[in-house]
Amino acid sequence: MKVKDLSIDERPREKAMQYGIEMLSNRELIALLLRSGTKAQSALEIADEVIQLTSSLGEIANLSMSELMRIKGIKCAKGLELLAAFELGKRIAFDKVLHKKQIEQPEDIMEWLNQEIGYVQQEHFVVMFLNQRNQIMNYKTLFIGTLTNASVHPREIFKEAMKQGCAKIICAHNHPSGDPNPSKADIELTKIIQQVGEMVAIPLVDHLIVAHNTYVSLRQKQLMD
């Protein structure tokens, strides 16, 4: 059934106009972004295929263009529009972080961090650069791949920290497995970063491990010196 054959209350565009965008389901929001279907499938049916590509909504933001374009009815323009919508979501979340008066606890940045690295399939190591007032000035993904002491170099972290002119740093990385509990290597690496930070007077505030909308703070777990 095509979207135009549905009742007014079932059409995503009309439903959003009548009841508000927040009343749309995930599939309806994606269908709204797609705008139209094909001769064989409605925009809602194509939206279902997009959702079925992943095990959770958060993972859709990390789909590639090639993955999206394998779905009939999604070509370059529609694929880019979908990716642009999710990228805007990440940037809006980070903008909220930038405008916080200060970062007081992990929850202050978790909405953004989960969108940024919570669902990616490779480990990403992100460093956030803070000023003296505990406000985030900027962030950078410094390492991608398996997290080991050999692949994450504290000298690169603090080289970038000095370039940014920050007073403190927060480190974060993701566990693609979905389990945020720190490994022995995570704990050892955190202690090394903390020691180097003390030597260069740029302290490590916390090291967060993010996984599928959950997280662990090594400071809260008392796994930092």
Coordinates of C-alpha atoms in Angstrom, one line a residue, residues 5-181:
D5 CA -3.6 5.3 0.1
L6 CA -3.3 5.4 3.9
S7 CA -5.7 7.3 6.1
I8 CA -4.7 10.9 6.9
D9 CA -3.7 9.9 10.5
E10 CA -1.4 7.2 9.1
R11 CA 0.5 9.4 6.7
P12 CA 3.8 10.6 8.3
R13 CA 3.7 14.1 6.9
E14 CA 0.0 14.8 7.7
K15 CA 0.4 13.1 11.1
A16 CA 3.3 15.3 11.9
M17 CA 1.5 18.5 10.9
Q18 CA -1.6 17.5 12.9
Y19 CA -0.1 16.1 16.1
G20 CA 3.5 17.3 16.1
I21 CA 6.7 15.7 14.9
E22 CA 7.3 14.0 18.3
M23 CA 4.3 11.8 17.7
L24 CA 5.9 10.0 14.8
S25 CA 7.4 6.5 15.2
N26 CA 11.0 5.8 14.1
R27 CA 9.9 4.3 10.8
E28 CA 7.6 7.3 10.2
L29 CA 10.5 9.7 10.8
I30 CA 12.7 7.8 8.4
A31 CA 9.9 7.6 5.9
L32 CA 9.5 11.4 6.2
L33 CA 13.2 11.9 5.4
L34 CA 12.9 9.5 2.4
R35 CA 9.9 11.5 1.2
S36 CA 8.8 8.9 -1.5
G37 CA 9.0 5.2 -2.2
T38 CA 9.1 3.2 -5.4
K39 CA 6.5 1.6 -7.6
A40 CA 6.9 -1.6 -5.6
Q41 CA 7.4 -0.2 -2.0
S42 CA 6.1 2.7 0.0
A43 CA 8.5 5.1 1.9
L44 CA 7.3 3.3 5.1
E45 CA 8.4 -0.1 3.7
I46 CA 11.8 1.3 2.7
A47 CA 12.1 2.8 6.2
D48 CA 11.5 -0.7 7.6
E49 CA 14.4 -2.0 5.5
V50 CA 16.7 0.7 6.9
I51 CA 15.7 -0.2 10.4
Q52 CA 16.3 -3.9 9.8
L53 CA 19.9 -3.2 8.7
T54 CA 20.9 -2.7 12.4
S55 CA 20.0 -4.1 15.8
S56 CA 19.3 -0.7 17.3
L57 CA 18.3 2.8 16.2
G58 CA 21.6 4.2 17.3
E59 CA 23.5 2.1 14.8
I60 CA 21.7 3.6 11.9
A61 CA 23.8 6.8 12.2
N62 CA 26.9 4.7 11.4
L63 CA 25.6 3.1 8.3
S64 CA 27.7 3.8 5.2
M65 CA 26.4 5.1 1.9
S66 CA 27.0 1.8 0.2
E67 CA 25.0 -0.1 2.9
L68 CA 22.1 2.3 2.5
M69 CA 22.2 2.2 -1.3
R70 CA 21.8 -1.6 -1.3
I71 CA 18.2 -0.9 -0.5
K72 CA 16.0 -0.4 -3.5
G73 CA 14.6 3.0 -3.5
I74 CA 17.6 4.6 -1.8
K75 CA 20.0 6.3 -4.2
C76 CA 22.8 8.9 -3.5
A77 CA 20.5 11.8 -2.8
K78 CA 18.3 10.0 -0.3
G79 CA 21.3 8.2 1.3
L80 CA 23.0 11.6 1.9
E81 CA 19.8 13.1 3.3
L82 CA 19.5 10.3 5.9
L83 CA 23.2 10.6 6.8
A84 CA 22.9 14.4 7.1
A85 CA 20.0 14.1 9.5
F86 CA 21.9 11.8 11.8
E87 CA 25.1 13.9 11.6
L88 CA 23.0 17.0 12.5
G89 CA 21.8 15.1 15.6
K90 CA 25.4 14.5 16.7
R91 CA 26.3 18.1 16.2
I92 CA 23.3 19.4 18.1
A93 CA 24.2 17.1 21.0
F94 CA 27.8 18.4 21.0
D95 CA 26.6 22.0 20.8
K96 CA 24.6 21.4 24.0
V97 CA 27.9 20.1 25.6
L98 CA 29.8 23.2 24.4
H99 CA 27.3 25.5 26.0
K100 CA 27.2 23.8 29.4
K101 CA 28.5 26.1 32.2
Q102 CA 30.7 23.2 33.3
I103 CA 31.1 19.5 33.1
E104 CA 30.4 18.2 36.5
Q105 CA 29.7 14.5 35.9
P106 CA 29.7 11.9 33.0
E107 CA 26.0 12.3 32.4
D108 CA 26.7 15.8 31.2
I109 CA 28.3 14.5 28.0
M110 CA 26.9 11.0 27.6
E111 CA 24.1 11.9 25.2
W112 CA 26.6 13.3 22.8
L113 CA 29.3 10.6 23.4
N114 CA 26.8 7.8 22.8
Q115 CA 25.8 9.4 19.5
E116 CA 29.4 10.0 18.5
I117 CA 31.0 6.6 19.4
G118 CA 28.5 4.5 21.3
Y119 CA 27.5 2.4 18.3
V120 CA 30.5 2.4 15.9
Q121 CA 32.0 -1.0 15.0
Q122 CA 35.6 -0.2 15.7
E123 CA 37.1 1.2 18.9
H124 CA 37.4 5.0 18.8
F125 CA 39.5 6.8 21.3
V126 CA 38.3 10.4 21.8
V127 CA 40.0 13.1 23.9
M128 CA 38.0 16.1 25.2
F129 CA 39.9 19.3 26.0
L130 CA 38.7 21.3 28.9
N131 CA 39.5 24.8 30.2
Q132 CA 40.0 25.7 33.9
R133 CA 36.2 26.1 34.4
N134 CA 35.6 22.5 33.3
Q135 CA 34.0 23.6 30.0
I136 CA 34.8 21.6 26.9
M137 CA 36.7 23.6 24.4
N138 CA 37.0 21.0 21.7
Y139 CA 37.4 17.2 21.1
K140 CA 39.3 15.0 18.7
T141 CA 39.3 11.3 17.8
L142 CA 42.9 10.4 18.1
F143 CA 43.0 6.7 17.6
I144 CA 40.8 4.2 15.7
G145 CA 41.2 0.4 16.0
T146 CA 41.9 -2.1 18.7
L147 CA 42.7 -0.4 22.0
T148 CA 46.1 -1.4 23.4
N149 CA 48.9 0.4 25.0
A150 CA 50.8 0.0 21.7
S151 CA 48.1 1.8 19.7
V152 CA 47.2 4.6 22.1
H153 CA 50.2 6.8 22.7
P154 CA 50.0 9.2 25.6
R155 CA 52.5 11.5 23.9
E156 CA 50.0 12.0 21.0
I157 CA 47.3 12.8 23.5
F158 CA 49.3 15.5 25.3
K159 CA 50.8 16.8 22.2
E160 CA 47.3 17.6 21.0
A161 CA 46.3 18.8 24.4
M162 CA 49.2 21.4 24.4
K163 CA 48.2 22.4 20.9
Q164 CA 44.7 23.0 22.1
G165 CA 45.9 25.0 25.1
C166 CA 43.7 23.1 27.5
A167 CA 43.9 22.8 31.2
K168 CA 42.5 19.3 31.6
I169 CA 41.4 16.4 29.5
I170 CA 38.7 13.7 29.6
C171 CA 39.3 10.5 27.6
A172 CA 36.7 8.2 26.2
H173 CA 36.6 5.1 24.0
N174 CA 33.9 2.7 23.0
H175 CA 33.5 -1.1 23.3
P176 CA 31.8 -2.4 20.1
S177 CA 30.9 -5.6 22.0
G178 CA 28.3 -3.6 24.0
D179 CA 30.0 -4.4 27.4
P180 CA 31.3 -1.1 28.9
N181 CA 33.3 -2.8 31.7

